mmCIF file of C-alpha atoms in Angstrom:
data_model
loop_
_atom_site.group_PDB
_atom_site.id
_atom_site.type_symbol
_atom_site.label_atom_id
_atom_site.label_comp_id
_atom_site.label_asym_id
_atom_site.label_seq_id
_atom_site.Cartn_x
_atom_site.Cartn_y
_atom_site.Cartn_z
ATOM 1 C CA ALA A 520 10.167 -21.094 93.335
ATOM 2 C CA LYS A 521 13.457 -21.544 95.313
ATOM 3 C CA ILE A 522 11.984 -19.604 97.790
ATOM 4 C CA PRO A 523 8.695 -22.144 99.369
ATOM 5 C CA PHE A 524 7.957 -20.101 102.243
ATOM 6 C CA TYR A 525 6.685 -17.487 99.402
ATOM 7 C CA ALA A 526 3.001 -18.179 99.098
ATOM 8 C CA GLU A 527 1.850 -15.724 97.508
ATOM 9 C CA VAL A 528 4.418 -16.215 94.155
ATOM 10 C CA GLN A 529 3.613 -19.754 94.524
ATOM 11 C CA ASN A 530 0.286 -19.435 94.083
ATOM 12 C CA VAL A 531 1.066 -17.490 90.764
ATOM 13 C CA LEU A 532 3.647 -20.185 90.071
ATOM 14 C CA ALA A 533 0.204 -22.833 90.597
ATOM 15 C CA ASP A 534 -1.949 -21.571 88.703
ATOM 16 C CA ILE A 535 0.235 -20.749 85.526
ATOM 17 C CA GLN A 536 1.279 -24.158 85.589
ATOM 18 C CA PHE A 537 -2.847 -25.667 86.292
ATOM 19 C CA GLY A 538 -3.312 -23.040 82.569
ATOM 20 C CA ARG A 539 -0.458 -25.106 81.427
ATOM 21 C CA ARG A 540 -1.973 -28.548 82.019
ATOM 22 C CA ASN A 541 1.449 -29.194 83.911
ATOM 23 C CA TYR A 542 -0.551 -30.545 86.487
ATOM 24 C CA ARG A 543 1.776 -31.936 88.900
ATOM 25 C CA ASN A 544 4.491 -28.864 88.725
ATOM 26 C CA ALA A 545 0.971 -27.019 89.605
ATOM 27 C CA ILE A 546 0.717 -29.885 92.565
ATOM 28 C CA ASP A 547 4.268 -28.907 94.101
ATOM 29 C CA HIS A 548 3.304 -25.689 94.041
ATOM 30 C CA TYR A 549 -0.304 -25.629 95.678
ATOM 31 C CA ASP A 550 2.117 -27.521 98.597
ATOM 32 C CA LYS A 551 4.025 -24.996 99.764
ATOM 33 C CA VAL A 552 1.051 -22.831 99.279
ATOM 34 C CA LEU A 553 -1.029 -24.563 101.566
ATOM 35 C CA GLU A 554 1.554 -25.236 103.918
ATOM 36 C CA TYR A 555 3.171 -22.256 104.083
ATOM 37 C CA GLY A 556 0.208 -19.550 103.358
ATOM 38 C CA PHE A 557 -2.256 -17.541 105.329
ATOM 39 C CA LEU A 558 -5.625 -18.761 103.673
ATOM 40 C CA ASP A 559 -8.801 -17.862 104.749
ATOM 41 C CA GLY A 560 -11.428 -20.431 104.027
ATOM 42 C CA ALA A 561 -12.993 -19.403 100.372
ATOM 43 C CA SER A 562 -8.935 -19.293 99.252
ATOM 44 C CA ASP A 563 -8.555 -22.542 101.267
ATOM 45 C CA ASN A 564 -11.418 -23.705 99.197
ATOM 46 C CA ARG A 565 -10.581 -22.766 96.147
ATOM 47 C CA LEU A 566 -6.890 -24.296 96.347
ATOM 48 C CA ARG A 567 -8.078 -27.597 97.435
ATOM 49 C CA ILE A 568 -10.285 -27.322 94.499
ATOM 50 C CA ARG A 569 -7.612 -26.955 92.167
ATOM 51 C CA ARG A 570 -5.219 -29.283 93.765
ATOM 52 C CA GLY A 571 -7.942 -31.232 93.951
ATOM 53 C CA THR A 572 -8.416 -30.862 90.022
ATOM 54 C CA SER A 573 -4.473 -31.782 89.148
ATOM 55 C CA TYR A 574 -4.734 -34.848 90.983
ATOM 56 C CA TYR A 575 -7.815 -35.573 89.007
ATOM 57 C CA LYS A 576 -5.790 -35.124 85.913
ATOM 58 C CA ILE A 577 -2.841 -37.357 86.324
ATOM 59 C CA GLY A 578 -5.021 -40.175 87.703
ATOM 60 C CA ASP A 579 -4.490 -39.529 91.638
ATOM 61 C CA TYR A 580 -8.649 -40.551 92.793
ATOM 62 C CA ALA A 581 -7.692 -40.999 96.645
ATOM 63 C CA SER A 582 -5.693 -37.920 96.483
ATOM 64 C CA ALA A 583 -8.372 -35.812 94.740
ATOM 65 C CA GLU A 584 -11.233 -37.175 96.399
ATOM 66 C CA LYS A 585 -9.649 -36.143 100.128
ATOM 67 C CA ASP A 586 -8.797 -32.574 98.448
ATOM 68 C CA ILE A 587 -12.462 -31.943 97.224
ATOM 69 C CA GLU A 588 -14.319 -33.537 100.519
ATOM 70 C CA ARG A 589 -12.426 -30.880 102.192
ATOM 71 C CA ALA A 590 -13.239 -27.935 100.075
ATOM 72 C CA MET A 591 -16.691 -28.714 100.419
ATOM 73 C CA ARG A 592 -16.893 -28.849 104.132
ATOM 74 C CA GLY A 593 -16.297 -25.471 103.809
ATOM 75 C CA ASN A 594 -18.694 -24.920 100.694
ATOM 76 C CA PRO A 595 -20.985 -27.479 100.481
ATOM 77 C CA LYS A 596 -23.155 -26.125 97.740
ATOM 78 C CA SER A 597 -20.418 -25.507 95.631
ATOM 79 C CA THR A 598 -21.699 -27.408 92.484
ATOM 80 C CA ASP A 599 -18.466 -27.372 90.222
ATOM 81 C CA ALA A 600 -16.880 -29.124 93.844
ATOM 82 C CA MET A 601 -20.015 -32.063 93.640
ATOM 83 C CA ILE A 602 -19.247 -32.293 89.509
ATOM 84 C CA LEU A 603 -16.007 -33.018 90.665
ATOM 85 C CA LEU A 604 -16.290 -35.145 93.452
ATOM 86 C CA SER A 605 -18.766 -37.330 91.581
ATOM 87 C CA ALA A 606 -16.608 -37.865 88.593
ATOM 88 C CA THR A 607 -13.572 -38.720 91.025
ATOM 89 C CA ARG A 608 -15.888 -41.506 92.757
ATOM 90 C CA ILE A 609 -17.074 -42.731 89.590
ATOM 91 C CA LYS A 610 -12.748 -42.958 87.844
ATOM 92 C CA MET A 611 -13.286 -45.210 91.064
ATOM 93 C CA GLY A 612 -16.383 -47.344 90.796
ATOM 94 C CA LYS A 613 -17.578 -45.693 93.700
ATOM 95 C CA PHE A 614 -21.090 -45.349 91.463
ATOM 96 C CA SER A 615 -23.380 -45.119 95.117
ATOM 97 C CA ASP A 616 -21.436 -42.792 96.368
ATOM 98 C CA ALA A 617 -21.128 -40.544 93.380
ATOM 99 C CA MET A 618 -24.751 -40.663 92.757
ATOM 100 C CA LYS A 619 -25.740 -39.613 96.149
ATOM 101 C CA VAL A 620 -23.267 -36.803 94.699
ATOM 102 C CA LEU A 621 -25.053 -36.384 91.752
ATOM 103 C CA GLN A 622 -28.450 -36.050 93.031
ATOM 104 C CA LYS A 623 -27.633 -33.541 95.769
ATOM 105 C CA ALA A 624 -26.076 -31.322 92.708
ATOM 106 C CA ASN A 625 -28.939 -32.082 90.577
ATOM 107 C CA ALA A 626 -31.313 -30.742 92.870
ATOM 108 C CA ALA A 627 -29.195 -27.218 92.795
ATOM 109 C CA SER A 628 -28.713 -27.184 89.204
ATOM 110 C CA PRO A 629 -30.964 -29.322 87.120
ATOM 111 C CA ASP A 630 -30.197 -27.476 84.180
ATOM 112 C CA ASN A 631 -26.414 -27.971 84.190
ATOM 113 C CA PRO A 632 -25.609 -30.461 81.494
ATOM 114 C CA GLU A 633 -22.060 -32.360 82.996
ATOM 115 C CA ILE A 634 -24.676 -33.391 85.807
ATOM 116 C CA GLN A 635 -27.149 -35.051 83.406
ATOM 117 C CA TYR A 636 -24.363 -36.996 81.929
ATOM 118 C CA GLN A 637 -22.532 -38.051 84.848
ATOM 119 C CA ILE A 638 -26.123 -39.307 86.035
ATOM 120 C CA GLY A 639 -26.687 -40.967 82.390
ATOM 121 C CA SER A 640 -23.201 -42.417 82.727
ATOM 122 C CA ILE A 641 -23.641 -44.246 85.616
ATOM 123 C CA TYR A 642 -26.736 -45.398 84.526
ATOM 124 C CA TYR A 643 -25.342 -46.713 81.535
ATOM 125 C CA ARG A 644 -22.427 -48.484 83.351
ATOM 126 C CA GLU A 645 -25.289 -50.403 85.608
ATOM 127 C CA ASN A 646 -27.345 -50.954 82.881
ATOM 128 C CA ASP A 647 -30.062 -49.904 84.235
ATOM 129 C CA PRO A 648 -32.553 -48.190 82.094
ATOM 130 C CA ARG A 649 -32.693 -44.604 83.248
ATOM 131 C CA TYR A 650 -29.474 -43.393 81.319
ATOM 132 C CA ILE A 651 -32.142 -42.569 78.597
ATOM 133 C CA ALA A 652 -33.659 -39.911 80.187
ATOM 134 C CA ALA A 653 -30.824 -38.720 81.460
ATOM 135 C CA TYR A 654 -29.172 -38.777 77.907
ATOM 136 C CA ASP A 655 -32.745 -36.834 76.695
ATOM 137 C CA ARG A 656 -32.090 -34.060 78.936
ATOM 138 C CA LEU A 657 -28.215 -33.728 77.999
ATOM 139 C CA PHE A 658 -29.492 -33.278 74.640
ATOM 140 C CA SER A 659 -32.310 -30.741 75.629
ATOM 141 C CA LEU A 660 -30.021 -28.918 77.013
ATOM 142 C CA VAL A 661 -27.337 -28.546 74.425
ATOM 143 C CA GLY A 662 -27.970 -30.152 71.589
ATOM 144 C CA GLY A 663 -29.380 -26.965 70.314
ATOM 145 C CA LYS A 664 -25.736 -25.166 70.462
ATOM 146 C CA ASN A 665 -23.627 -24.743 67.491
ATOM 147 C CA LYS A 666 -20.924 -26.425 69.906
ATOM 148 C CA TYR A 667 -21.135 -28.780 72.517
ATOM 149 C CA PRO A 668 -17.929 -31.080 74.940
ATOM 150 C CA SER A 669 -16.632 -33.675 72.547
ATOM 151 C CA ARG A 670 -17.501 -36.845 74.981
ATOM 152 C CA TYR A 671 -21.211 -36.284 74.382
ATOM 153 C CA ARG A 672 -21.085 -37.543 71.540
ATOM 154 C CA LYS A 673 -20.920 -40.505 72.042
ATOM 155 C CA VAL A 674 -23.798 -40.748 74.307
ATOM 156 C CA PHE A 675 -25.928 -38.812 71.762
ATOM 157 C CA ILE A 676 -25.163 -41.581 69.328
ATOM 158 C CA LEU A 677 -26.352 -44.254 72.171
ATOM 159 C CA LEU A 678 -28.941 -42.211 72.414
ATOM 160 C CA ALA A 679 -29.689 -42.399 68.327
ATOM 161 C CA LYS A 680 -29.187 -45.964 68.587
ATOM 162 C CA HIS A 681 -31.696 -46.212 71.286
ATOM 163 C CA HIS A 682 -34.458 -44.208 69.401
ATOM 164 C CA GLN A 683 -33.879 -45.468 66.195
ATOM 165 C CA GLY A 684 -34.663 -49.466 67.682
ATOM 166 C CA ASN A 685 -37.777 -47.969 69.559
ATOM 167 C CA GLY A 686 -38.893 -46.132 65.896
ATOM 168 C CA ASN A 687 -38.746 -42.963 67.037
ATOM 169 C CA ASN A 688 -37.220 -42.039 63.490
ATOM 170 C CA GLY A 689 -37.875 -38.054 63.704
ATOM 171 C CA ARG A 690 -35.718 -37.312 67.023
ATOM 172 C CA THR A 691 -32.999 -39.770 65.714
ATOM 173 C CA LEU A 692 -32.349 -37.345 62.700
ATOM 174 C CA ALA A 693 -32.653 -34.697 65.549
ATOM 175 C CA ILE A 694 -29.750 -36.218 67.517
ATOM 176 C CA LEU A 695 -28.040 -37.679 64.622
ATOM 177 C CA ARG A 696 -27.807 -33.717 62.640
ATOM 178 C CA THR A 697 -25.751 -32.160 65.931
ATOM 179 C CA LEU A 698 -22.514 -34.719 64.500
ATOM 180 C CA ASP A 699 -20.874 -32.424 61.719
ATOM 181 C CA ASP A 700 -19.455 -34.201 58.753
ATOM 182 C CA ARG A 701 -15.683 -35.681 61.109
ATOM 183 C CA SER A 702 -17.971 -36.905 63.670
ATOM 184 C CA GLN A 703 -20.125 -38.928 61.193
ATOM 185 C CA THR A 704 -19.102 -42.450 61.224
ATOM 186 C CA TYR A 705 -20.324 -45.921 59.248
ATOM 187 C CA GLU A 706 -23.364 -46.238 62.061
ATOM 188 C CA THR A 707 -24.035 -43.078 62.077
ATOM 189 C CA ARG A 708 -24.566 -43.082 58.668
ATOM 190 C CA LEU A 709 -26.814 -46.241 58.566
ATOM 191 C CA LEU A 710 -28.479 -45.268 61.837
ATOM 192 C CA SER A 711 -29.805 -42.418 59.925
ATOM 193 C CA ALA A 712 -30.919 -44.202 56.566
ATOM 194 C CA ARG A 713 -33.066 -46.496 58.464
ATOM 195 C CA ALA A 714 -34.474 -43.398 60.002
ATOM 196 C CA HIS A 715 -35.444 -41.875 56.942
ATOM 197 C CA TYR A 716 -36.431 -44.927 55.627
ATOM 198 C CA GLY A 717 -38.823 -45.052 58.482
ATOM 199 C CA LEU A 718 -39.839 -41.874 57.641
ATOM 200 C CA LYS A 719 -40.737 -43.178 54.189
ATOM 201 C CA GLU A 720 -38.476 -40.068 53.074
ATOM 202 C CA TYR A 721 -36.533 -42.666 50.692
ATOM 203 C CA ASP A 722 -33.953 -40.103 48.677
ATOM 204 C CA ASN A 723 -32.289 -39.110 51.876
ATOM 205 C CA ALA A 724 -32.030 -42.829 53.267
ATOM 206 C CA ILE A 725 -30.747 -43.549 49.579
ATOM 207 C CA ASP A 726 -27.739 -40.671 50.151
ATOM 208 C CA GLN A 727 -27.284 -41.943 53.484
#
């Protein structure tokens, strides 16, 4: 660390700090790699994505956007870069710009759940009912898995609430059954009870 121009070691240190989630320290090391290293295009792109992710994690979204845009000029078809760029722009309130990136990402990778999550999140923020279709797509992609990211739970509860309100009780229960006991709340229990009642499953409704 005391030899700033030793780019190879700075790169190792940067990745260690990144893995430990010490993002500010990682940024310091990535800065030195980019300043002193002799990098080919692929290596430069990788480092900028890593440093951009680090900036994103510490809330410096303008710097993150700059790094990711630079990386995408080298690899414009990178789905990971597009997802990170759209997430950054969402944090910056640039919803229109984020959606343009997500549409490209969705065309390249329509089965990527994170893309559906971000699309739905933008629509929901803008009170656009198309968020339902995006969240339904997200549930179709990950709802059958044993585990999915915890941030998806909130949108699945919103989705279940929508379907229960429209009388889609079977769909409501299918969504709510993916929540573990620790994720169940007063609201989800009540939604389940209403859905069971709507299906005339009165004993189950009473249990809920």
